[in-house]
Amino acid sequence: MRKFLLIAVAAVVSANLSAQETRFGAKAGYSLSTLKFKDNGDSENTDPSHTFYVGALVEHKLSDKFALQGEVLYSPLGGKITEKVEEEGTFFNIKNKTTFGTILIPVSAKYFITEGLSVSAGASFGLIISAKTKTVADLGLGMIPGFEISADDERDIKDQVNTLNIAPFLGAEYALENGLFFDARYNMGVSNLAKDSGDGKLTNSFFQVGVGFKFGGN
């Protein structure tokens, strides 16, 4: 009986070790990013900023069903605001874009529904290394022929922004046998990015979809 138990334990340990695998890879894709400001129960969302992400990853498979994954990505996140008024020859157009140059460190746990299809949950720890806002304004007065004014202003606002942006996420991935994979995830920002905002809170959430490649390894 004892010999049988030892054989069974050895078989389980051997199977678990054989299932473990570490793979490295690279990924890139599209990000759709928005900012939300909440104050006294009211909230306002910016228009989405269409941008990109690029970086590297490491995946450690614990078993046939579970894995841990860590990544280092770069993405210029943020949001846009557009206001336009036009009436009887008078117009006022203003566009503002806020961009946070962010190094993202996502950490997630993955569950494999099938060999190639997995779902994941985790958190992305964003380090904001730069923050800029750019405003473009055009003004024209119909009652004064030829009266038009254009202004273009870009400012560094890094000293007004907190560095850490924590965003829990849910995602899914489909991988092919040759190492190519496609993934998507939604990151919901929970950190207040605005310094000295009083009771207000500025958060950054973003959706990512992309493609990557994993290299085999043990």
PDB file of C-alpha atoms in Angstrom:
ATOM      1  CA  MET A   1       0.000   0.000   0.000  1.00  0.00           C
ATOM      2  CA  ARG A   2       2.805   2.423   0.967  1.00  0.00           C
ATOM      3  CA  LYS A   3       4.650   1.615  -2.252  1.00  0.00           C
ATOM      4  CA  PHE A   4       1.492   2.335  -4.279  1.00  0.00           C
ATOM      5  CA  LEU A   5       1.051   5.733  -2.546  1.00  0.00           C
ATOM      6  CA  LEU A   6       4.680   6.662  -3.249  1.00  0.00           C
ATOM      7  CA  ILE A   7       4.223   5.800  -6.925  1.00  0.00           C
ATOM      8  CA  ALA A   8       1.010   7.882  -7.083  1.00  0.00           C
ATOM      9  CA  VAL A   9       2.674  10.913  -5.439  1.00  0.00           C
ATOM     10  CA  ALA A  10       5.651  10.635  -7.786  1.00  0.00           C
ATOM     11  CA  ALA A  11       3.328  10.514 -10.775  1.00  0.00           C
ATOM     12  CA  VAL A  12       1.447  13.630  -9.647  1.00  0.00           C
ATOM     13  CA  VAL A  13       4.661  15.576  -8.993  1.00  0.00           C
ATOM     14  CA  SER A  14       6.104  14.489 -12.334  1.00  0.00           C
ATOM     15  CA  ALA A  15       2.948  15.535 -14.194  1.00  0.00           C
ATOM     16  CA  ASN A  16       2.915  18.910 -12.469  1.00  0.00           C
ATOM     17  CA  LEU A  17       6.583  19.592 -13.273  1.00  0.00           C
ATOM     18  CA  SER A  18       6.109  18.608 -16.900  1.00  0.00           C
ATOM     19  CA  ALA A  19       3.172  21.005 -17.175  1.00  0.00           C
ATOM     20  CA  GLN A  20       5.254  23.961 -15.976  1.00  0.00           C
ATOM     21  CA  GLU A  21       6.658  26.109 -18.734  1.00  0.00           C
ATOM     22  CA  THR A  22       8.092  29.599 -19.012  1.00  0.00           C
ATOM     23  CA  ARG A  23       7.716  31.539 -22.242  1.00  0.00           C
ATOM     24  CA  PHE A  24       8.862  35.008 -23.227  1.00  0.00           C
ATOM     25  CA  GLY A  25       7.305  37.197 -25.870  1.00  0.00           C
ATOM     26  CA  ALA A  26       6.543  40.591 -27.347  1.00  0.00           C
ATOM     27  CA  LYS A  27       3.238  42.329 -28.016  1.00  0.00           C
ATOM     28  CA  ALA A  28       1.829  45.519 -29.525  1.00  0.00           C
ATOM     29  CA  GLY A  29      -1.561  46.925 -30.354  1.00  0.00           C
ATOM     30  CA  TYR A  30      -4.238  49.594 -30.131  1.00  0.00           C
ATOM     31  CA  SER A  31      -5.396  51.431 -27.018  1.00  0.00           C
ATOM     32  CA  LEU A  32      -8.605  53.420 -26.578  1.00  0.00           C
ATOM     33  CA  SER A  33      -8.160  55.650 -23.542  1.00  0.00           C
ATOM     34  CA  THR A  34     -10.511  58.006 -21.670  1.00  0.00           C
ATOM     35  CA  LEU A  35     -10.289  60.264 -18.629  1.00  0.00           C
ATOM     36  CA  LYS A  36     -13.102  60.675 -16.086  1.00  0.00           C
ATOM     37  CA  PHE A  37     -13.423  63.482 -13.559  1.00  0.00           C
ATOM     38  CA  LYS A  38     -15.761  63.075 -10.575  1.00  0.00           C
ATOM     39  CA  ASP A  39     -16.659  65.884  -8.191  1.00  0.00           C
ATOM     40  CA  ASN A  40     -19.537  66.165  -5.696  1.00  0.00           C
ATOM     41  CA  GLY A  41     -21.445  63.282  -7.253  1.00  0.00           C
ATOM     42  CA  ASP A  42     -21.128  64.599 -10.807  1.00  0.00           C
ATOM     43  CA  SER A  43     -18.888  62.951 -13.404  1.00  0.00           C
ATOM     44  CA  GLU A  44     -17.655  63.893 -16.852  1.00  0.00           C
ATOM     45  CA  ASN A  45     -15.870  61.730 -19.421  1.00  0.00           C
ATOM     46  CA  THR A  46     -13.533  62.929 -22.135  1.00  0.00           C
ATOM     47  CA  ASP A  47     -13.707  61.789 -25.727  1.00  0.00           C
ATOM     48  CA  PRO A  48     -11.483  58.737 -26.328  1.00  0.00           C
ATOM     49  CA  SER A  49      -7.868  59.096 -27.316  1.00  0.00           C
ATOM     50  CA  HIS A  50      -6.794  56.576 -29.977  1.00  0.00           C
ATOM     51  CA  THR A  51      -3.249  55.435 -29.323  1.00  0.00           C
ATOM     52  CA  PHE A  52      -0.974  52.374 -29.123  1.00  0.00           C
ATOM     53  CA  TYR A  53       0.996  50.136 -26.776  1.00  0.00           C
ATOM     54  CA  VAL A  54       4.166  48.080 -27.222  1.00  0.00           C
ATOM     55  CA  GLY A  55       6.273  45.908 -24.928  1.00  0.00           C
ATOM     56  CA  ALA A  56       7.374  42.487 -23.681  1.00  0.00           C
ATOM     57  CA  LEU A  57       5.956  39.714 -21.501  1.00  0.00           C
ATOM     58  CA  VAL A  58       6.793  36.558 -19.606  1.00  0.00           C
ATOM     59  CA  GLU A  59       4.278  33.742 -19.010  1.00  0.00           C
ATOM     60  CA  HIS A  60       4.836  30.955 -16.487  1.00  0.00           C
ATOM     61  CA  LYS A  61       2.423  28.065 -16.833  1.00  0.00           C
ATOM     62  CA  LEU A  62       1.741  26.405 -13.469  1.00  0.00           C
ATOM     63  CA  SER A  63      -0.381  23.589 -14.906  1.00  0.00           C
ATOM     64  CA  ASP A  64      -2.449  22.781 -17.966  1.00  0.00           C
ATOM     65  CA  LYS A  65      -5.144  25.171 -16.718  1.00  0.00           C
ATOM     66  CA  PHE A  66      -3.379  27.991 -14.858  1.00  0.00           C
ATOM     67  CA  ALA A  67      -0.581  30.462 -15.559  1.00  0.00           C
ATOM     68  CA  LEU A  68       0.877  33.710 -14.270  1.00  0.00           C
ATOM     69  CA  GLN A  69       1.873  36.513 -16.645  1.00  0.00           C
ATOM     70  CA  GLY A  70       3.859  39.710 -16.205  1.00  0.00           C
ATOM     71  CA  GLU A  71       4.426  42.452 -18.782  1.00  0.00           C
ATOM     72  CA  VAL A  72       6.241  45.730 -19.321  1.00  0.00           C
ATOM     73  CA  LEU A  73       4.515  48.027 -21.832  1.00  0.00           C
ATOM     74  CA  TYR A  74       4.675  51.646 -22.958  1.00  0.00           C
ATOM     75  CA  SER A  75       1.553  53.561 -23.960  1.00  0.00           C
ATOM     76  CA  PRO A  76       0.710  57.295 -24.306  1.00  0.00           C
ATOM     77  CA  LEU A  77      -2.671  57.285 -22.552  1.00  0.00           C
ATOM     78  CA  GLY A  78      -5.115  60.142 -21.887  1.00  0.00           C
ATOM     79  CA  GLY A  79      -8.211  61.743 -23.377  1.00  0.00           C
ATOM     80  CA  LYS A  80      -9.564  64.528 -25.588  1.00  0.00           C
ATOM     81  CA  ILE A  81     -12.144  67.298 -25.295  1.00  0.00           C
ATOM     82  CA  THR A  82     -13.718  69.012 -28.307  1.00  0.00           C
ATOM     83  CA  GLU A  83     -16.070  71.992 -28.151  1.00  0.00           C
ATOM     84  CA  LYS A  84     -17.566  73.578 -31.274  1.00  0.00           C
ATOM     85  CA  VAL A  85     -19.979  76.506 -31.596  1.00  0.00           C
ATOM     86  CA  GLU A  86     -21.029  77.976 -34.959  1.00  0.00           C
ATOM     87  CA  GLU A  87     -23.830  80.509 -35.485  1.00  0.00           C
ATOM     88  CA  GLU A  88     -24.409  83.212 -38.157  1.00  0.00           C
ATOM     89  CA  GLY A  89     -20.804  83.325 -39.312  1.00  0.00           C
ATOM     90  CA  THR A  90     -19.417  83.341 -35.789  1.00  0.00           C
ATOM     91  CA  PHE A  91     -17.549  80.235 -34.731  1.00  0.00           C
ATOM     92  CA  PHE A  92     -15.530  78.970 -31.799  1.00  0.00           C
ATOM     93  CA  ASN A  93     -13.660  75.685 -31.943  1.00  0.00           C
ATOM     94  CA  ILE A  94     -11.477  74.354 -29.152  1.00  0.00           C
ATOM     95  CA  LYS A  95      -9.670  71.042 -28.943  1.00  0.00           C
ATOM     96  CA  ASN A  96      -7.743  69.857 -25.911  1.00  0.00           C
ATOM     97  CA  LYS A  97      -5.721  66.665 -25.669  1.00  0.00           C
ATOM     98  CA  THR A  98      -4.117  65.378 -22.472  1.00  0.00           C
ATOM     99  CA  THR A  99      -1.414  62.722 -22.852  1.00  0.00           C
ATOM    100  CA  PHE A 100       0.191  60.670 -20.091  1.00  0.00           C
ATOM    101  CA  GLY A 101       3.341  58.866 -21.244  1.00  0.00           C
ATOM    102  CA  THR A 102       2.918  55.689 -19.189  1.00  0.00           C
ATOM    103  CA  ILE A 103       5.038  52.626 -18.470  1.00  0.00           C
ATOM    104  CA  LEU A 104       2.546  49.841 -17.703  1.00  0.00           C
ATOM    105  CA  ILE A 105       3.390  46.787 -15.583  1.00  0.00           C
ATOM    106  CA  PRO A 106       0.395  44.414 -15.867  1.00  0.00           C
ATOM    107  CA  VAL A 107       0.371  41.299 -13.649  1.00  0.00           C
ATOM    108  CA  SER A 108      -2.327  38.670 -14.197  1.00  0.00           C
ATOM    109  CA  ALA A 109      -3.544  35.162 -13.460  1.00  0.00           C
ATOM    110  CA  LYS A 110      -4.738  33.171 -16.476  1.00  0.00           C
ATOM    111  CA  TYR A 111      -7.185  30.292 -16.774  1.00  0.00           C
ATOM    112  CA  PHE A 112      -7.113  28.152 -19.921  1.00  0.00           C
ATOM    113  CA  ILE A 113     -10.580  27.210 -21.139  1.00  0.00           C
ATOM    114  CA  THR A 114      -8.974  25.250 -23.966  1.00  0.00           C
ATOM    115  CA  GLU A 115      -5.326  24.825 -24.934  1.00  0.00           C
ATOM    116  CA  GLY A 116      -5.407  28.007 -27.007  1.00  0.00           C
ATOM    117  CA  LEU A 117      -8.151  30.085 -25.350  1.00  0.00           C
ATOM    118  CA  SER A 118      -7.648  31.704 -21.946  1.00  0.00           C
ATOM    119  CA  VAL A 119      -9.202  34.386 -19.763  1.00  0.00           C
ATOM    120  CA  SER A 120      -7.276  36.542 -17.322  1.00  0.00           C
ATOM    121  CA  ALA A 121      -7.705  38.881 -14.374  1.00  0.00           C
ATOM    122  CA  GLY A 122      -5.169  41.155 -12.794  1.00  0.00           C
ATOM    123  CA  ALA A 123      -4.026  44.716 -12.323  1.00  0.00           C
ATOM    124  CA  SER A 124      -1.944  47.116 -14.361  1.00  0.00           C
ATOM    125  CA  PHE A 125       0.466  49.326 -12.426  1.00  0.00           C
ATOM    126  CA  GLY A 126       1.113  52.413 -14.527  1.00  0.00           C
ATOM    127  CA  LEU A 127       4.048  54.766 -13.943  1.00  0.00           C
ATOM    128  CA  ILE A 128       3.377  58.150 -15.548  1.00  0.00           C
ATOM    129  CA  ILE A 129       6.738  59.455 -16.765  1.00  0.00           C
ATOM    130  CA  SER A 130       5.423  62.466 -18.706  1.00  0.00           C
ATOM    131  CA  ALA A 131       2.194  64.491 -18.809  1.00  0.00           C
ATOM    132  CA  LYS A 132       1.301  67.134 -21.372  1.00  0.00           C
ATOM    133  CA  THR A 133      -1.788  69.020 -22.445  1.00  0.00           C
ATOM    134  CA  LYS A 134      -2.238  70.626 -25.851  1.00  0.00           C
ATOM    135  CA  THR A 135      -4.986  73.114 -26.687  1.00  0.00           C
ATOM    136  CA  VAL A 136      -5.859  74.360 -30.178  1.00  0.00           C
ATOM    137  CA  ALA A 137      -8.467  77.139 -30.485  1.00  0.00           C
ATOM    138  CA  ASP A 138     -10.008  78.904 -33.506  1.00  0.00           C
ATOM    139  CA  LEU A 139     -12.220  81.982 -33.162  1.00  0.00           C
ATOM    140  CA  GLY A 140     -14.074  83.939 -35.823  1.00  0.00           C
ATOM    141  CA  LEU A 141     -16.565  86.820 -35.520  1.00  0.00           C
ATOM    142  CA  GLY A 142     -19.122  87.147 -38.317  1.00  0.00           C
ATOM    143  CA  MET A 143     -19.852  90.816 -37.616  1.00  0.00           C
ATOM    144  CA  ILE A 144     -16.188  91.690 -38.311  1.00  0.00           C
ATOM    145  CA  PRO A 145     -15.220  90.498 -41.824  1.00  0.00           C
ATOM    146  CA  GLY A 146     -11.920  88.670 -41.874  1.00  0.00           C
ATOM    147  CA  PHE A 147     -11.651  88.519 -38.078  1.00  0.00           C
ATOM    148  CA  GLU A 148     -10.181  85.119 -37.199  1.00  0.00           C
ATOM    149  CA  ILE A 149      -7.825  84.080 -34.415  1.00  0.00           C
ATOM    150  CA  SER A 150      -5.981  80.792 -34.006  1.00  0.00           C
ATOM    151  CA  ALA A 151      -4.022  79.697 -30.935  1.00  0.00           C
ATOM    152  CA  ASP A 152      -1.915  76.615 -30.229  1.00  0.00           C
ATOM    153  CA  ASP A 153      -0.665  76.004 -26.700  1.00  0.00           C
ATOM    154  CA  GLU A 154       1.188  72.968 -25.296  1.00  0.00           C
ATOM    155  CA  ARG A 155       2.108  72.684 -21.628  1.00  0.00           C
ATOM    156  CA  ASP A 156       3.937  70.274 -19.365  1.00  0.00           C
ATOM    157  CA  ILE A 157       1.648  69.322 -16.463  1.00  0.00           C
ATOM    158  CA  LYS A 158       3.748  66.546 -14.884  1.00  0.00           C
ATOM    159  CA  ASP A 159       3.930  68.428 -11.575  1.00  0.00           C
ATOM    160  CA  GLN A 160       0.113  68.415 -11.419  1.00  0.00           C
ATOM    161  CA  VAL A 161      -0.255  64.660 -11.920  1.00  0.00           C
ATOM    162  CA  ASN A 162       0.301  61.755  -9.529  1.00  0.00           C
ATOM    163  CA  THR A 163       2.761  59.155 -10.796  1.00  0.00           C
ATOM    164  CA  LEU A 164       0.930  55.885 -10.036  1.00  0.00           C
ATOM    165  CA  ASN A 165      -2.097  54.744 -12.045  1.00  0.00           C
ATOM    166  CA  ILE A 166      -3.531  51.423 -10.815  1.00  0.00           C
ATOM    167  CA  ALA A 167      -6.069  49.789 -13.132  1.00  0.00           C
ATOM    168  CA  PRO A 168      -7.597  46.335 -12.443  1.00  0.00           C
ATOM    169  CA  PHE A 169      -8.440  44.476 -15.653  1.00  0.00           C
ATOM    170  CA  LEU A 170     -10.213  41.521 -17.243  1.00  0.00           C
ATOM    171  CA  GLY A 171      -9.025  40.044 -20.524  1.00  0.00           C
ATOM    172  CA  ALA A 172      -8.990  37.164 -22.970  1.00  0.00           C
ATOM    173  CA  GLU A 173      -6.374  35.641 -25.242  1.00  0.00           C
ATOM    174  CA  TYR A 174      -6.360  33.233 -28.178  1.00  0.00           C
ATOM    175  CA  ALA A 175      -3.032  31.616 -29.021  1.00  0.00           C
ATOM    176  CA  LEU A 176      -1.976  29.567 -32.025  1.00  0.00           C
ATOM    177  CA  GLU A 177       0.407  26.616 -31.855  1.00  0.00           C
ATOM    178  CA  ASN A 178       3.166  28.550 -33.634  1.00  0.00           C
ATOM    179  CA  GLY A 179       3.353  31.150 -30.803  1.00  0.00           C
ATOM    180  CA  LEU A 180       1.253  33.878 -32.399  1.00  0.00           C
ATOM    181  CA  PHE A 181      -1.528  35.194 -30.146  1.00  0.00           C
ATOM    182  CA  PHE A 182      -4.297  37.796 -30.076  1.00  0.00           C
ATOM    183  CA  ASP A 183      -5.570  39.405 -26.894  1.00  0.00           C
ATOM    184  CA  ALA A 184      -7.938  42.054 -25.550  1.00  0.00           C
ATOM    185  CA  ARG A 185      -8.525  43.545 -22.107  1.00  0.00           C
ATOM    186  CA  TYR A 186     -10.337  46.358 -20.351  1.00  0.00           C
ATOM    187  CA  ASN A 187      -8.435  48.291 -17.680  1.00  0.00           C
ATOM    188  CA  MET A 188     -10.525  50.301 -15.188  1.00  0.00           C
ATOM    189  CA  GLY A 189      -8.501  53.093 -13.598  1.00  0.00           C
ATOM    190  CA  VAL A 190      -9.040  53.537  -9.843  1.00  0.00           C
ATOM    191  CA  SER A 191      -6.192  55.888  -8.872  1.00  0.00           C
ATOM    192  CA  ASN A 192      -6.703  59.627  -8.508  1.00  0.00           C
ATOM    193  CA  LEU A 193      -4.265  61.161 -10.988  1.00  0.00           C
ATOM    194  CA  ALA A 194      -4.898  64.815 -10.136  1.00  0.00           C
ATOM    195  CA  LYS A 195      -2.855  66.432  -7.379  1.00  0.00           C
ATOM    196  CA  ASP A 196      -4.580  68.989  -5.138  1.00  0.00           C
ATOM    197  CA  SER A 197      -7.988  68.115  -6.619  1.00  0.00           C
ATOM    198  CA  GLY A 198      -9.916  68.603  -3.366  1.00  0.00           C
ATOM    199  CA  ASP A 199     -12.937  66.303  -3.364  1.00  0.00           C
ATOM    200  CA  GLY A 200     -12.549  65.679  -7.098  1.00  0.00           C
ATOM    201  CA  LYS A 201     -11.023  62.566  -8.646  1.00  0.00           C
ATOM    202  CA  LEU A 202      -9.428  62.090 -12.078  1.00  0.00           C
ATOM    203  CA  THR A 203      -9.108  58.519 -13.363  1.00  0.00           C
ATOM    204  CA  ASN A 204      -7.818  56.940 -16.554  1.00  0.00           C
ATOM    205  CA  SER A 205      -9.432  53.786 -18.014  1.00  0.00           C
ATOM    206  CA  PHE A 206      -8.425  52.118 -21.275  1.00  0.00           C
ATOM    207  CA  PHE A 207      -9.268  49.249 -23.607  1.00  0.00           C
ATOM    208  CA  GLN A 208      -6.474  47.338 -25.366  1.00  0.00           C
ATOM    209  CA  VAL A 209      -6.521  44.920 -28.277  1.00  0.00           C
ATOM    210  CA  GLY A 210      -3.417  43.584 -29.968  1.00  0.00           C
ATOM    211  CA  VAL A 211      -1.205  40.836 -31.274  1.00  0.00           C
ATOM    212  CA  GLY A 212       1.988  39.227 -30.058  1.00  0.00           C
ATOM    213  CA  PHE A 213       4.340  36.281 -30.281  1.00  0.00           C
ATOM    214  CA  LYS A 214       5.604  33.911 -27.564  1.00  0.00           C
ATOM    215  CA  PHE A 215       8.885  32.026 -27.772  1.00  0.00           C
ATOM    216  CA  GLY A 216       8.960  28.533 -26.293  1.00  0.00           C
ATOM    217  CA  GLY A 217      11.122  27.681 -23.320  1.00  0.00           C
ATOM    218  CA  ASN A 218      11.342  25.668 -20.127  1.00  0.00           C
TER     219      ASN A 218
END
